[in-house]
Short mmCIF file of C-alpha atoms in Angstrom, two decimals:
data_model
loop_
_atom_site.label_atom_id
_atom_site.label_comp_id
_atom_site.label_asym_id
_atom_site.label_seq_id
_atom_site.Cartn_x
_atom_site.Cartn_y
_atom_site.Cartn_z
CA UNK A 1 242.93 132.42 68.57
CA UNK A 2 241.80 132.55 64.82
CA UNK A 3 244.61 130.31 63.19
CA UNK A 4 247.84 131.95 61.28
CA UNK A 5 246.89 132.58 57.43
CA UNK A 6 250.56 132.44 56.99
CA UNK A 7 252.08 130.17 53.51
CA UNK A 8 255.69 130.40 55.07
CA UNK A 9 257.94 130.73 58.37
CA UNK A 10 261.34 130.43 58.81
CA UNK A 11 262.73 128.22 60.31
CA UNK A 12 264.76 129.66 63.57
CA UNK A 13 267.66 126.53 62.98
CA UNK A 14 268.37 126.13 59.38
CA UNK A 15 267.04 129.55 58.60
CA UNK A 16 265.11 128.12 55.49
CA UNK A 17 261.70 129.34 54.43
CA UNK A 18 259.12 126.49 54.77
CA UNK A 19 255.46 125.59 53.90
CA UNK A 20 253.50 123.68 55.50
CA UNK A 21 254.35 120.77 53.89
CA UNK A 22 257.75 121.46 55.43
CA UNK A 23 256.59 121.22 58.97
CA UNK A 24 255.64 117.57 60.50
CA UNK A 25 254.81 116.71 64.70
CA UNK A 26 257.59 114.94 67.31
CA UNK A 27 256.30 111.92 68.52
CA UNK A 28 257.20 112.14 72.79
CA UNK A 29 257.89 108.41 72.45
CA UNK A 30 261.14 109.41 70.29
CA UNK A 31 261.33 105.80 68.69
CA UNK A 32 262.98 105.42 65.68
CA UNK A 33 260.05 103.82 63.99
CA UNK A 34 257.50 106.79 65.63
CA UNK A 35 260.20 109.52 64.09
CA UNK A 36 259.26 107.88 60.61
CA UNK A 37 255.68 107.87 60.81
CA UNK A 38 253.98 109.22 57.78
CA UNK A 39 250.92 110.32 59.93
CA UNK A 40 252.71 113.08 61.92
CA UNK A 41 254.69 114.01 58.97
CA UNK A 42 251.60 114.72 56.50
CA UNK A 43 249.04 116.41 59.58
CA UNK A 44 248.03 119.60 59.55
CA UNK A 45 250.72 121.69 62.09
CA UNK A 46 247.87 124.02 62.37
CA UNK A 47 245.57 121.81 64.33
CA UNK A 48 247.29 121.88 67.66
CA UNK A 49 247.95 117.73 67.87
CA UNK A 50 248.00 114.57 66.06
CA UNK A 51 248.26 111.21 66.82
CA UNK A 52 251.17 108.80 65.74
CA UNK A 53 249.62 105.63 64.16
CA UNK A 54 252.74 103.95 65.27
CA UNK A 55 252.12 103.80 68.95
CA UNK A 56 249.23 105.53 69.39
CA UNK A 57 249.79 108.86 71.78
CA UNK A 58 249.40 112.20 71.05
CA UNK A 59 252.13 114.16 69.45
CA UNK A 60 252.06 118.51 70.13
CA UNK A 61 255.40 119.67 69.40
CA UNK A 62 256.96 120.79 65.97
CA UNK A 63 259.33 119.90 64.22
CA UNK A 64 261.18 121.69 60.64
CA UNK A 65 261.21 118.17 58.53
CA UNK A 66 264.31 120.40 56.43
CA UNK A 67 266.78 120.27 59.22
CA UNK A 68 265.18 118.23 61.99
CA UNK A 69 265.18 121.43 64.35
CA UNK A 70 262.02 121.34 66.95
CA UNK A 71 260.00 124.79 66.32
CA UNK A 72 259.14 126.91 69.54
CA UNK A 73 255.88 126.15 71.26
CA UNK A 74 253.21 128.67 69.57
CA UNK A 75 255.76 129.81 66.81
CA UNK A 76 253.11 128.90 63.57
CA UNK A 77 250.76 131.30 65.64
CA UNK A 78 253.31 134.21 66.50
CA UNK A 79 256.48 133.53 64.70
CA UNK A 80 257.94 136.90 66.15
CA UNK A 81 260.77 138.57 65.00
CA UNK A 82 263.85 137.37 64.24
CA UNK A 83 266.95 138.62 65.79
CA UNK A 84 270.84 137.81 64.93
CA UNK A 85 273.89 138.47 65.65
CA UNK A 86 277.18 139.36 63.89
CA UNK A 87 280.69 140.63 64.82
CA UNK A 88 284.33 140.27 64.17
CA UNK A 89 287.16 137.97 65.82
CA UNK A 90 287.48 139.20 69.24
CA UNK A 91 284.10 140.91 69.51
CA UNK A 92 282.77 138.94 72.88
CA UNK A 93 280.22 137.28 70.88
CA UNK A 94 280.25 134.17 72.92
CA UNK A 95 280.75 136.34 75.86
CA UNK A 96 277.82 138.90 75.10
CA UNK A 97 275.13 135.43 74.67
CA UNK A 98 276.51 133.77 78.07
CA UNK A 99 275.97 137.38 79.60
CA UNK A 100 272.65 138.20 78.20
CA UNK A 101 270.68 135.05 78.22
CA UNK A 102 272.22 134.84 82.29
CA UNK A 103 270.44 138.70 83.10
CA UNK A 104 267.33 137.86 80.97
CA UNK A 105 266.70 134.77 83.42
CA UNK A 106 267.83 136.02 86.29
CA UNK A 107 267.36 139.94 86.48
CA UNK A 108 266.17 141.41 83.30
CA UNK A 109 263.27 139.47 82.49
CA UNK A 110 261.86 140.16 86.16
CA UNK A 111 262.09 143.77 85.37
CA UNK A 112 260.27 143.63 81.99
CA UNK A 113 257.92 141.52 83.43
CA UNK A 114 258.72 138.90 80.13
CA UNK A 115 259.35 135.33 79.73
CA UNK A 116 262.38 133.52 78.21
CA UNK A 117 261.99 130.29 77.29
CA UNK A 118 264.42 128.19 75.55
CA UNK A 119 263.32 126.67 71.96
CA UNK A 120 264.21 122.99 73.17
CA UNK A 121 266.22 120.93 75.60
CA UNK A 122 269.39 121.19 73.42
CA UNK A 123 269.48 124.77 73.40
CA UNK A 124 269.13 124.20 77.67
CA UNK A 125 271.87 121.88 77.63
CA UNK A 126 274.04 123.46 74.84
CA UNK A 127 273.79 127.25 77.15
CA UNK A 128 274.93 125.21 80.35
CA UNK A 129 277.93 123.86 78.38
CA UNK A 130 279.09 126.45 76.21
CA UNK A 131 278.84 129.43 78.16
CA UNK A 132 277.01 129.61 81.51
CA UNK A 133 279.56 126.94 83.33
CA UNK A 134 282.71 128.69 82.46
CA UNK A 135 281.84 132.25 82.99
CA UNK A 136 279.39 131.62 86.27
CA UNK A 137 280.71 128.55 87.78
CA UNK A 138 284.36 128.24 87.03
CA UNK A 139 284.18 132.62 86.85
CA UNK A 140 286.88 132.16 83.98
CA UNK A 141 285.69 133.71 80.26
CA UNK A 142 284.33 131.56 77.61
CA UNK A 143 286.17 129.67 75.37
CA UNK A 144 287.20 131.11 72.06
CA UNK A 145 284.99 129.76 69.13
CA UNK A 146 286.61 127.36 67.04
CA UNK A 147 286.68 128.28 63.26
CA UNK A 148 285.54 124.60 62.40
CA UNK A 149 282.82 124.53 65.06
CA UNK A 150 279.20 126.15 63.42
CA UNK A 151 277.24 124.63 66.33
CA UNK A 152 273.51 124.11 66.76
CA UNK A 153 271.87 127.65 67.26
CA UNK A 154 270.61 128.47 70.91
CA UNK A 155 266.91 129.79 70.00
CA UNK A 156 265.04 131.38 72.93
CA UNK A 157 261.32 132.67 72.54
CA UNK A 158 261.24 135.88 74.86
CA UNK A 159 257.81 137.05 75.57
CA UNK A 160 256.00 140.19 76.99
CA UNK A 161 252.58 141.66 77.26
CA UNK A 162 251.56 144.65 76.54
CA UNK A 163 248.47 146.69 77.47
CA UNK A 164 247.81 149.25 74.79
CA UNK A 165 244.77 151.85 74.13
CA UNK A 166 241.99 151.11 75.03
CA UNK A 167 243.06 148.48 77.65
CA UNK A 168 243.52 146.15 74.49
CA UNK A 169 246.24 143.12 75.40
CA UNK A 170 248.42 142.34 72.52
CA UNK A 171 251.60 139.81 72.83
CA UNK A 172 254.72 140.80 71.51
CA UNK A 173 257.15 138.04 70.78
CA UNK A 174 260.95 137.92 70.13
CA UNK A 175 262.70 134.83 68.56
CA UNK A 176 266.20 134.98 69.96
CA UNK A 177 268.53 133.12 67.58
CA UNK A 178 272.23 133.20 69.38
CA UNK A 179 274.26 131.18 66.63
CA UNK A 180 277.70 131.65 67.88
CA UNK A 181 279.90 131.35 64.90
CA UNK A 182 283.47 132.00 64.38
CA UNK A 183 284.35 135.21 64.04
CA UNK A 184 286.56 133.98 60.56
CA UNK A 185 282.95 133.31 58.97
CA UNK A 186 282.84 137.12 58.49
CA UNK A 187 285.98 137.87 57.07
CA UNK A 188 284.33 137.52 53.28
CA UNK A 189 281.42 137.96 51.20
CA UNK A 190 281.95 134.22 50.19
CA UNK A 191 282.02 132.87 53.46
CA UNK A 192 279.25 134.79 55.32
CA UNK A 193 276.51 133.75 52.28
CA UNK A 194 277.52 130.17 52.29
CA UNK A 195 277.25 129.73 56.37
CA UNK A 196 276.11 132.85 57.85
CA UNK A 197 272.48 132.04 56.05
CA UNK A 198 270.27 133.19 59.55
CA UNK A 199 271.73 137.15 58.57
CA UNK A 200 269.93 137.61 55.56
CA UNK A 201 266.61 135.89 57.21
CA UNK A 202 266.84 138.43 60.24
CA UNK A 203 264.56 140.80 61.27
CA UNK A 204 267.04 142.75 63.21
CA UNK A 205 270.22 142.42 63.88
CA UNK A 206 272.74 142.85 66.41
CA UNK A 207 276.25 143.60 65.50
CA UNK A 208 279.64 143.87 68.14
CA UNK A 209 282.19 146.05 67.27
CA UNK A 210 285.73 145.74 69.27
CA UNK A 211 286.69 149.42 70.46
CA UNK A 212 290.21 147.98 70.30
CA UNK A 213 289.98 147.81 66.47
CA UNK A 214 289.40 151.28 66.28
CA UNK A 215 292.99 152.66 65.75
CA UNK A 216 291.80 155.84 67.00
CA UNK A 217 289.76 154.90 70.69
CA UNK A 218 291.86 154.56 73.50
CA UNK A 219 293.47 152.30 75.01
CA UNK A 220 296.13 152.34 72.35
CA UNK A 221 298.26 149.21 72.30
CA UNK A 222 295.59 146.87 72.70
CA UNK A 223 295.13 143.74 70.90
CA UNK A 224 292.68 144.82 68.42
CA UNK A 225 293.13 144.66 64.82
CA UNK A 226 292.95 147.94 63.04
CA UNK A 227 289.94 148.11 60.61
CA UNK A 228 288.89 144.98 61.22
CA UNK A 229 285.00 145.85 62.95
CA UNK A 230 284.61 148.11 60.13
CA UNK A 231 285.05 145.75 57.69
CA UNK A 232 283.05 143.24 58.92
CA UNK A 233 280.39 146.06 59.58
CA UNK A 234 280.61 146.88 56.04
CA UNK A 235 280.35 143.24 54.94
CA UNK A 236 277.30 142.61 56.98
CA UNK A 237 275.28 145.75 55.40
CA UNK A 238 276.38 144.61 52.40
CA UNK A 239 275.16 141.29 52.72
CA UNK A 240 271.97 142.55 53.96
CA UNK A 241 271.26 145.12 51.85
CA UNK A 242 272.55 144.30 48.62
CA UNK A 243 272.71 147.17 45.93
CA UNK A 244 269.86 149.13 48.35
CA UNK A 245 269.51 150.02 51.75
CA UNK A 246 269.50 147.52 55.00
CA UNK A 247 265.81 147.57 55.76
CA UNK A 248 265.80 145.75 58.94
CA UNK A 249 266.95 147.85 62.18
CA UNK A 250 270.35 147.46 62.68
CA UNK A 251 271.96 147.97 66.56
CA UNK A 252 275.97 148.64 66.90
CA UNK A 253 277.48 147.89 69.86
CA UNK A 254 281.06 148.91 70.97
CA UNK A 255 281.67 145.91 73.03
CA UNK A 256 284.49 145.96 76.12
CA UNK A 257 283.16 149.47 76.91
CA UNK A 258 285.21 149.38 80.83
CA UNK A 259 288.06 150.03 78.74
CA UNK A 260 287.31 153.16 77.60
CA UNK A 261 285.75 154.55 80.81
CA UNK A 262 288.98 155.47 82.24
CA UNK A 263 289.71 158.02 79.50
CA UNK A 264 286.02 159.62 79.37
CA UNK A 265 284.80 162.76 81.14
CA UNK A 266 282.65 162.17 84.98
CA UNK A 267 279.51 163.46 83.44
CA UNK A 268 279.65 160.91 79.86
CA UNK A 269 276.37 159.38 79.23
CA UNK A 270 278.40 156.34 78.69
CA UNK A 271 278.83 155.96 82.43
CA UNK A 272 275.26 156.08 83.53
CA UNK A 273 273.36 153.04 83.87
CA UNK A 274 270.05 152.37 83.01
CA UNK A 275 266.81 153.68 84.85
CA UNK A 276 265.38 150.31 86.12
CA UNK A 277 262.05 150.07 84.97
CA UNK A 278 259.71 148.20 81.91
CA UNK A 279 260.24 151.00 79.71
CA UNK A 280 262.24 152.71 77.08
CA UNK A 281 264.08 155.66 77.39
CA UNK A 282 264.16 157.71 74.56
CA UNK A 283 266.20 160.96 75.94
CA UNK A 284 268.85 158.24 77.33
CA UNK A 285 269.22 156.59 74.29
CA UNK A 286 269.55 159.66 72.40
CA UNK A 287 272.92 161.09 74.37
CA UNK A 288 274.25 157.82 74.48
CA UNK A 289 274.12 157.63 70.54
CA UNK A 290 275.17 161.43 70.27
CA UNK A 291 278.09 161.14 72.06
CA UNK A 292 279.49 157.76 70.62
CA UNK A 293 278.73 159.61 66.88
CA UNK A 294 281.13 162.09 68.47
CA UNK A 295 283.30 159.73 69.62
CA UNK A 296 284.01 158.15 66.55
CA UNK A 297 284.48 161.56 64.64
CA UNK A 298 287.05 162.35 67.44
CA UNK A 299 288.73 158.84 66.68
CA UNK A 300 289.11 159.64 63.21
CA UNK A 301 286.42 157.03 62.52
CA UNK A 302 284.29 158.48 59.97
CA UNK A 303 283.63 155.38 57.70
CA UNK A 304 281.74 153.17 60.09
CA UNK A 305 279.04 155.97 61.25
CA UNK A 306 279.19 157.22 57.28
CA UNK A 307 278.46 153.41 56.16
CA UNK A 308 275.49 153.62 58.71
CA UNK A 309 273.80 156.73 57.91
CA UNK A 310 274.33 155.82 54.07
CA UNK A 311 273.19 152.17 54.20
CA UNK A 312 270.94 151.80 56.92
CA UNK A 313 267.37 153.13 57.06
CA UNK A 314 267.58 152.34 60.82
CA UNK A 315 270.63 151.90 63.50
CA UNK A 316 271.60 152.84 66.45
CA UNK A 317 275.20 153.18 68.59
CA UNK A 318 275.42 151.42 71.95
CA UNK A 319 278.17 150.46 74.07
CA UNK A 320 278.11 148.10 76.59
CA UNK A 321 280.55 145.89 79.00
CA UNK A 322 279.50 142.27 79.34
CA UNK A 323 282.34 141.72 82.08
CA UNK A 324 282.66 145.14 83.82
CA UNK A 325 286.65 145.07 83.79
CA UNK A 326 288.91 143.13 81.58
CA UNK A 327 289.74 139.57 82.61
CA UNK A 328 292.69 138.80 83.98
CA UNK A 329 296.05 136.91 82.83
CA UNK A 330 294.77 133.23 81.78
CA UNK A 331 291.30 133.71 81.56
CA UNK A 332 290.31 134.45 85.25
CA UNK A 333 287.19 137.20 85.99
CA UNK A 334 288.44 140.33 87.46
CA UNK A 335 286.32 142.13 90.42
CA UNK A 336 286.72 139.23 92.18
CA UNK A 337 285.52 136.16 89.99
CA UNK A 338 282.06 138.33 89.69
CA UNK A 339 280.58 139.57 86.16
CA UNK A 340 279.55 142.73 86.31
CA UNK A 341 277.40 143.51 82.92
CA UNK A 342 277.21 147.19 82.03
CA UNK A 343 274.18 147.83 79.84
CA UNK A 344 274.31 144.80 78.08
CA UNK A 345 270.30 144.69 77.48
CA UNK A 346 270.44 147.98 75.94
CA UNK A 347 269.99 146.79 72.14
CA UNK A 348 267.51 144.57 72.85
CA UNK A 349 265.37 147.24 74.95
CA UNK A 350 265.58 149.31 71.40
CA UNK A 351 264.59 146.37 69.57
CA UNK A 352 261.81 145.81 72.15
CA UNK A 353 260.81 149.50 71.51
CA UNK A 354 261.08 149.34 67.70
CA UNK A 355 258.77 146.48 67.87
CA UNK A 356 256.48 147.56 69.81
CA UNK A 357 256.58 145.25 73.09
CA UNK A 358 257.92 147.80 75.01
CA UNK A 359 256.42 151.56 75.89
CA UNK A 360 258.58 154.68 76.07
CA UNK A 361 259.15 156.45 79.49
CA UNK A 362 258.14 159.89 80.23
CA UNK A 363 260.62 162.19 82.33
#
């Protein structure tokens, strides 16, 4: 492969933009000594290997000499695009990554025919912990984020190939980056430019909205906050977009969408699942975003599908359920202990679309 004339990446854990210079190889030996040697720091990343003069082996794997984060295997070659994620207190942010990453190992990325693979062994280690042992071992939720606790980003490299005209191969690649702040990070300007830096470096971004912070979507009575996903939908474009538009595709998802099913006709598009299947559907994805734009006209929700269509060059409504029924009293699953996801892969199928890794369906 002819090698990346690139000057800059960024990096997917500190979210800075760095050279060259910037980039150094991880000695396997991990000695304190091999970590300092000046050989792997000054070689060029863009020669595959270099040796440590400290102990002699071959070194492979990159590191970001800004933050100490190891880079993704092939990511000076095809960086990918970068997506986030963003939402309010209450959202299921934590929720929506244990769900996700669990259906793109384990169902989803069997259907797509793509490949997940986790950045590094802490982001293996820090899924297990965080999020995979509560919700699928101990079938209780996930634990609340603390407001103190920023956390290492999980960054997973997802990977498909697609066969375009002409027979040509091409490989698309998404960089995951799950960085599972507190919701309180978004609740000003201030506060989302000094920690929330991985936004503005995006590509795309993913943002939850909680139905129950609609004042106008039923239930009513719930534990939402009123306003609050709007305003920390409005924050986000802001952030992104400055005094212009938000140029990067943007994907809205109302979150906890079992709770609204109840008081929704037989025949909504927000029941159906999706057709199974390595492609996109286009028609689907259409009546689901028609009727949620209708939904939140009926709610009296004007302002967050107004901020969209006036700040966004590209965005999309979704709604998904990352549980299938609320939990129960104390944190236990309902159905039994068993998660149930409803459509939780949707905005990343669109994303897959957008980007080309993924063809549309016909029918």
């Amino acid at each position: 492969m002819r090698p990346t004339r690139r000057r800059t990446w960024v990096c997917p854990h500190c979210f800075r933009n760095v050279t060259r210079a910037q980039i150094g190889y991880v000695c396997v030996s991990g000695t304190a000594a091999c970590a300092e040697d000046r050989g792997l720091a000054s070689a060029d990343p863009r020669a595959g290997s270099a040796v440590c003069r400290t102990c002699g082996r071959t070194a492979t794997r990159l590191r970001c000499t800004a933050c100490g984060g190891r880079l993704p295997e092939g990511y000076l070659r095809t960086p990918g695009k970068l997506v986030a994620l963003a939402g309010p207190v209450g959202s299921g942010k934590s929720t929506y990554i244990a769900v996700l990453v669990h259906e793109l190992l384990h169902r989803l990325g069997a259907e797509l025919d793509a490949a997940l693979l986790p950045c590094d062994d802490d982001t293996m280690a820090d899924y297990h912990e965080r999020y995979e042992r509560h919700l699928y071992e101990q079938r209780r939720t996930v634990p609340k984020t603390a407001e103190h606790d920023g956390g290492r980003p999980l960054v997973h490299r997802l990977g498909r190939t697609r066969r375009g005209r002409f027979g040509r191969v091409r490989d698309h690649v998404l960089t995951l980056v799950f960085l599972d702040t507190a919701g309180e990070h978004f609740t000003s300007r201030d506060r989302m430019e000094t920690r929330l830096r991985y936004l503005t470096a995006a590509d795309a971004v993913v943002v939850l909205v909680d139905p129950q912070d609609l004042p106008g979507a039923p239930p009513h009575g719930g534990q939402g906050v009123p306003d609050r996903s709007g305003e920390v939908l409005a924050r986000v474009l802001g952030h992104l977009g400055g005094s212009g538009k938000v140029t990067v595709p943007v994907a809205v998802a109302l979150t906890k969408a079992d709770l609204l099913w109840p008081h929704l006709p037989d025949n909504s598009a927000l029941h159906r699942t999706r057709r199974p299947g390595p492609v996109f559907d286009a028609d689907d994805r259409a009546a689901v975003h028609t009727e949620l734009q209708a939904l939140l006209s009926r709610w009296q929700e004007h302002q967050l599908d107004a901020r969209l269509r006036r700040f966004c060059t590209d965005y999309q409504l979704f709604a998904l359920s990352m549980l299938g029924t609320a939990p129960q009293r104390g944190g236990g699953l309902g159905h039994g202990g068993v998660v149930r996801p409803h459509r939780v892969e949707d905005p990343l199928m669109w994303l897959l679309h957008r980007f080309g890794a993924l063809d549309r369906g016909r029918g």
